[in-house]
PDB file of C-alpha atoms in Angstrom:
ATOM      1  CA  MET A  25       0.002   0.023   0.003  1.00 73.00           C
ATOM      2  CA  THR A  26       1.117   3.521  -0.719  1.00 77.00           C
ATOM      3  CA  LYS A  27       1.080   6.545   1.544  1.00 77.00           C
ATOM      4  CA  ASN A  28      -1.698   8.188  -0.440  1.00 82.00           C
ATOM      5  CA  SER A  29      -3.975   5.142  -0.471  1.00 85.00           C
ATOM      6  CA  ILE A  30      -3.571   4.684   3.342  1.00 86.00           C
ATOM      7  CA  GLY A  31      -4.240   8.368   3.926  1.00 86.00           C
ATOM      8  CA  ALA A  32      -7.267   8.265   1.627  1.00 91.00           C
ATOM      9  CA  ILE A  33      -8.714   5.276   3.446  1.00 93.00           C
ATOM     10  CA  PHE A  34      -8.289   6.987   6.852  1.00 91.00           C
ATOM     11  CA  PHE A  35      -9.801  10.235   5.454  1.00 93.00           C
ATOM     12  CA  LEU A  36     -12.723   8.256   3.928  1.00 96.00           C
ATOM     13  CA  VAL A  37     -13.470   6.555   7.212  1.00 96.00           C
ATOM     14  CA  PHE A  38     -13.295   9.844   9.112  1.00 94.00           C
ATOM     15  CA  SER A  39     -15.508  11.589   6.515  1.00 95.00           C
ATOM     16  CA  CYS A  40     -18.089   8.845   6.613  1.00 96.00           C
ATOM     17  CA  PHE A  41     -18.177   8.978  10.456  1.00 95.00           C
ATOM     18  CA  TYR A  42     -18.488  12.775  10.265  1.00 94.00           C
ATOM     19  CA  PHE A  43     -21.218  12.618   7.605  1.00 94.00           C
ATOM     20  CA  TYR A  44     -23.158  10.048   9.661  1.00 95.00           C
ATOM     21  CA  ASN A  45     -23.130  12.283  12.695  1.00 93.00           C
ATOM     22  CA  VAL A  46     -24.369  15.280  10.751  1.00 91.00           C
ATOM     23  CA  PHE A  47     -27.885  13.821  10.962  1.00 89.00           C
ATOM     24  CA  ASN A  48     -27.705  13.967  14.802  1.00 88.00           C
ATOM     25  CA  ILE A  49     -27.424  17.794  14.864  1.00 84.00           C
ATOM     26  CA  LYS A  50     -30.465  19.271  16.531  1.00 79.00           C
ATOM     27  CA  LYS A  51     -32.429  21.805  14.544  1.00 77.00           C
ATOM     28  CA  MET A  52     -34.370  24.704  15.878  1.00 74.00           C
ATOM     29  CA  PRO A  53     -38.126  24.256  16.015  1.00 75.00           C
ATOM     30  CA  GLY A  54     -39.665  25.402  12.726  1.00 74.00           C
ATOM     31  CA  SER A  55     -36.376  25.382  10.841  1.00 73.00           C
ATOM     32  CA  GLN A  56     -37.214  22.384   8.706  1.00 71.00           C
ATOM     33  CA  PHE A  57     -38.315  24.734   5.890  1.00 74.00           C
ATOM     34  CA  GLU A  58     -35.281  27.006   6.099  1.00 77.00           C
ATOM     35  CA  VAL A  59     -32.530  26.838   3.450  1.00 76.00           C
ATOM     36  CA  MET A  60     -29.691  27.170   5.974  1.00 79.00           C
ATOM     37  CA  THR A  61     -29.787  25.180   9.197  1.00 80.00           C
ATOM     38  CA  ALA A  62     -27.120  24.189  11.671  1.00 79.00           C
ATOM     39  CA  SER A  63     -26.436  20.997   9.674  1.00 84.00           C
ATOM     40  CA  THR A  64     -26.141  22.557   6.230  1.00 87.00           C
ATOM     41  CA  PHE A  65     -22.352  23.254   6.250  1.00 87.00           C
ATOM     42  CA  PRO A  66     -21.441  20.052   8.048  1.00 90.00           C
ATOM     43  CA  PHE A  67     -23.484  18.085   5.501  1.00 93.00           C
ATOM     44  CA  TYR A  68     -21.586  19.575   2.560  1.00 95.00           C
ATOM     45  CA  ILE A  69     -18.253  19.251   4.367  1.00 95.00           C
ATOM     46  CA  GLY A  70     -18.956  15.566   4.924  1.00 95.00           C
ATOM     47  CA  VAL A  71     -19.943  15.032   1.309  1.00 97.00           C
ATOM     48  CA  ALA A  72     -16.844  16.900   0.087  1.00 97.00           C
ATOM     49  CA  GLY A  73     -14.631  14.806   2.377  1.00 96.00           C
ATOM     50  CA  ILE A  74     -16.030  11.580   1.051  1.00 97.00           C
ATOM     51  CA  VAL A  75     -15.723  12.662  -2.582  1.00 97.00           C
ATOM     52  CA  ILE A  76     -12.180  13.959  -2.146  1.00 96.00           C
ATOM     53  CA  SER A  77     -10.984  10.877  -0.308  1.00 95.00           C
ATOM     54  CA  ILE A  78     -12.502   8.586  -2.992  1.00 96.00           C
ATOM     55  CA  LEU A  79     -10.740  10.620  -5.729  1.00 95.00           C
ATOM     56  CA  ILE A  80      -7.425  10.429  -3.876  1.00 92.00           C
ATOM     57  CA  LEU A  81      -7.872   6.692  -3.459  1.00 91.00           C
ATOM     58  CA  ILE A  82      -8.719   6.153  -7.154  1.00 91.00           C
ATOM     59  CA  LEU A  83      -5.819   8.342  -8.257  1.00 89.00           C
ATOM     60  CA  SER A  84      -3.370   6.543  -5.989  1.00 85.00           C
ATOM     61  CA  ILE A  85      -4.486   3.195  -7.471  1.00 84.00           C
ATOM     62  CA  VAL A  86      -4.381   4.454 -11.041  1.00 84.00           C
ATOM     63  CA  LYS A  87      -1.008   6.198 -10.762  1.00 80.00           C
ATOM     64  CA  LYS A  88       0.488   3.298  -8.802  1.00 73.00           C
ATOM     65  CA  ASP A  89       2.564   5.577  -6.591  1.00 61.00           C
ATOM     66  CA  GLU A  90       5.978   4.408  -5.719  1.00 66.00           C
ATOM     67  CA  ASP A  91       5.820   6.018  -2.305  1.00 68.00           C
ATOM     68  CA  ILE A  92       5.488   2.856  -0.319  1.00 72.00           C
ATOM     69  CA  LEU A  93       4.837   3.325   3.362  1.00 72.00           C
ATOM     70  CA  SER A  94       7.959   2.549   5.325  1.00 77.00           C
ATOM     71  CA  LEU A  95       9.202   2.736   8.887  1.00 80.00           C
ATOM     72  CA  SER A  96      11.728   5.421   7.939  1.00 81.00           C
ATOM     73  CA  TYR A  97       8.889   7.540   6.524  1.00 78.00           C
ATOM     74  CA  LEU A  98       6.801   7.060   9.715  1.00 79.00           C
ATOM     75  CA  LYS A  99       9.751   8.271  11.812  1.00 83.00           C
ATOM     76  CA  THR A 100       9.683  11.593   9.915  1.00 83.00           C
ATOM     77  CA  LEU A 101       6.058  12.350  10.856  1.00 84.00           C
ATOM     78  CA  ASP A 102       5.286  14.709  13.733  1.00 88.00           C
ATOM     79  CA  PHE A 103       3.001  12.602  15.898  1.00 91.00           C
ATOM     80  CA  LYS A 104       3.461  14.873  18.941  1.00 94.00           C
ATOM     81  CA  THR A 105       1.910  17.902  17.200  1.00 94.00           C
ATOM     82  CA  THR A 106      -0.944  15.736  15.880  1.00 92.00           C
ATOM     83  CA  ALA A 107      -1.626  14.351  19.342  1.00 95.00           C
ATOM     84  CA  LEU A 108      -1.632  17.870  20.803  1.00 96.00           C
ATOM     85  CA  PHE A 109      -4.103  19.026  18.213  1.00 95.00           C
ATOM     86  CA  ILE A 110      -6.371  16.066  18.878  1.00 95.00           C
ATOM     87  CA  LEU A 111      -6.299  16.911  22.627  1.00 96.00           C
ATOM     88  CA  ALA A 112      -7.062  20.555  21.756  1.00 96.00           C
ATOM     89  CA  MET A 113     -10.082  19.522  19.625  1.00 95.00           C
ATOM     90  CA  ILE A 114     -11.347  17.287  22.399  1.00 95.00           C
ATOM     91  CA  PHE A 115     -11.029  20.226  24.791  1.00 95.00           C
ATOM     92  CA  TYR A 116     -12.878  22.427  22.343  1.00 94.00           C
ATOM     93  CA  GLY A 117     -15.642  19.840  21.967  1.00 92.00           C
ATOM     94  CA  PHE A 118     -16.158  19.583  25.712  1.00 92.00           C
ATOM     95  CA  THR A 119     -16.036  23.357  26.392  1.00 92.00           C
ATOM     96  CA  ILE A 120     -18.019  24.843  23.501  1.00 91.00           C
ATOM     97  CA  ARG A 121     -21.387  24.227  25.268  1.00 88.00           C
ATOM     98  CA  THR A 122     -20.158  25.768  28.499  1.00 90.00           C
ATOM     99  CA  LEU A 123     -17.997  28.628  27.285  1.00 91.00           C
ATOM    100  CA  GLY A 124     -19.957  29.342  24.108  1.00 90.00           C
ATOM    101  CA  PHE A 125     -18.745  29.482  20.518  1.00 91.00           C
ATOM    102  CA  ILE A 126     -16.755  32.677  20.678  1.00 92.00           C
ATOM    103  CA  ILE A 127     -14.787  32.054  23.889  1.00 93.00           C
ATOM    104  CA  ALA A 128     -14.174  28.378  23.177  1.00 94.00           C
ATOM    105  CA  THR A 129     -13.052  29.195  19.653  1.00 95.00           C
ATOM    106  CA  ILE A 130     -10.681  31.913  20.790  1.00 96.00           C
ATOM    107  CA  ILE A 131      -9.140  29.496  23.314  1.00 96.00           C
ATOM    108  CA  PHE A 132      -8.900  26.692  20.713  1.00 96.00           C
ATOM    109  CA  LEU A 133      -7.274  28.910  18.090  1.00 97.00           C
ATOM    110  CA  GLY A 134      -4.864  30.341  20.662  1.00 96.00           C
ATOM    111  CA  ILE A 135      -3.815  26.874  21.757  1.00 96.00           C
ATOM    112  CA  GLY A 136      -3.495  25.853  18.093  1.00 96.00           C
ATOM    113  CA  PHE A 137      -1.154  28.754  17.362  1.00 96.00           C
ATOM    114  CA  LEU A 138       0.940  27.891  20.365  1.00 96.00           C
ATOM    115  CA  ILE A 139       1.108  24.218  19.255  1.00 95.00           C
ATOM    116  CA  LEU A 140       2.354  25.474  15.874  1.00 94.00           C
ATOM    117  CA  LYS A 141       5.050  27.429  17.759  1.00 93.00           C
ATOM    118  CA  GLU A 142       3.725  30.934  17.036  1.00 92.00           C
ATOM    119  CA  ARG A 143       5.105  33.121  19.805  1.00 90.00           C
ATOM    120  CA  ASN A 144       3.736  36.542  18.937  1.00 94.00           C
ATOM    121  CA  LEU A 145       0.958  36.823  21.527  1.00 94.00           C
ATOM    122  CA  LYS A 146      -0.475  40.016  19.995  1.00 95.00           C
ATOM    123  CA  ARG A 147      -0.894  38.252  16.624  1.00 95.00           C
ATOM    124  CA  ILE A 148      -2.394  35.172  18.264  1.00 96.00           C
ATOM    125  CA  PHE A 149      -4.901  37.264  20.156  1.00 95.00           C
ATOM    126  CA  LEU A 150      -5.924  39.404  17.212  1.00 97.00           C
ATOM    127  CA  ILE A 151      -6.352  36.499  14.771  1.00 96.00           C
ATOM    128  CA  SER A 152      -8.159  34.284  17.294  1.00 96.00           C
ATOM    129  CA  VAL A 153     -10.572  37.015  18.300  1.00 96.00           C
ATOM    130  CA  GLY A 154     -11.072  38.223  14.744  1.00 96.00           C
ATOM    131  CA  VAL A 155     -11.731  34.794  13.319  1.00 96.00           C
ATOM    132  CA  SER A 156     -14.100  33.806  16.169  1.00 94.00           C
ATOM    133  CA  VAL A 157     -16.151  37.007  16.179  1.00 93.00           C
ATOM    134  CA  GLY A 158     -16.139  37.139  12.380  1.00 95.00           C
ATOM    135  CA  PHE A 159     -17.446  33.598  11.928  1.00 91.00           C
ATOM    136  CA  TYR A 160     -20.048  34.175  14.667  1.00 91.00           C
ATOM    137  CA  LEU A 161     -21.318  37.298  12.973  1.00 91.00           C
ATOM    138  CA  ILE A 162     -21.392  35.667   9.534  1.00 91.00           C
ATOM    139  CA  LEU A 163     -23.161  32.545  10.728  1.00 86.00           C
ATOM    140  CA  ASN A 164     -25.511  34.228  13.128  1.00 86.00           C
ATOM    141  CA  ASN A 165     -26.371  37.497  11.366  1.00 87.00           C
ATOM    142  CA  LEU A 166     -25.799  36.874   7.638  1.00 86.00           C
ATOM    143  CA  LEU A 167     -26.749  33.208   7.296  1.00 81.00           C
ATOM    144  CA  GLY A 168     -29.277  33.059  10.125  1.00 78.00           C
ATOM    145  CA  VAL A 169     -27.664  30.005  11.776  1.00 78.00           C
ATOM    146  CA  TYR A 170     -28.390  30.065  15.500  1.00 79.00           C
ATOM    147  CA  ILE A 171     -25.304  29.526  17.625  1.00 82.00           C
ATOM    148  CA  ASP A 172     -25.808  28.894  21.261  1.00 78.00           C
ATOM    149  CA  PRO A 173     -23.954  31.631  23.265  1.00 76.00           C
ATOM    150  CA  GLY A 174     -23.072  29.156  25.950  1.00 79.00           C
ATOM    151  CA  MET A 175     -23.915  28.526  29.533  1.00 82.00           C
ATOM    152  CA  ILE A 176     -21.592  31.226  30.880  1.00 81.00           C
ATOM    153  CA  PHE A 177     -23.273  33.914  28.783  1.00 77.00           C
ATOM    154  CA  ASP A 178     -26.659  32.610  29.782  1.00 77.00           C
ATOM    155  CA  SER A 179     -25.801  32.746  33.494  1.00 81.00           C
ATOM    156  CA  LEU A 180     -24.247  36.229  33.153  1.00 78.00           C
ATOM    157  CA  ALA A 181     -27.292  37.437  31.160  1.00 75.00           C
ATOM    158  CA  GLY A 182     -29.678  35.848  33.618  1.00 72.00           C
ATOM    159  CA  GLY A 183     -31.216  33.460  31.102  1.00 60.00           C
ATOM    160  CA  GLU A 184     -31.954  29.783  31.493  1.00 53.00           C
ATOM    161  CA  SER A 185     -29.464  27.212  30.392  1.00 46.00           C
TER     162      SER A 185
END
């Protein structure tokens, strides 16, 4: 097996798992007739992941890559960074409900920049805040996708969680 075919198979399995879980996303009451819902983007991301991984798999079989997976190649991969990103994503998944989209995303992006060895804290802060607030405004105000502000915001605002 080649590197591309093994990577395509892993990406295909991940995309299928992701696509399967898109149908478990809760929708707002009365949103079944809306064009954009909370599951619209994840649905198309899942479909794109499946299509791309199948194309990579087909191309790796047709081209018959000579990049055979070897132990020396595996030693060159950065598993530590990958493991740290997986831990950061797990942290993000567990904290997004509590902290809300904006705060959890700012923390996740900041951790991601630190994992990638970016040391300019001003740049990390500005990009993390800008991306988080920008995506929130685009999704919530332009596309009409409801994003839960989080339990912290609800408790500060006096709402129910």
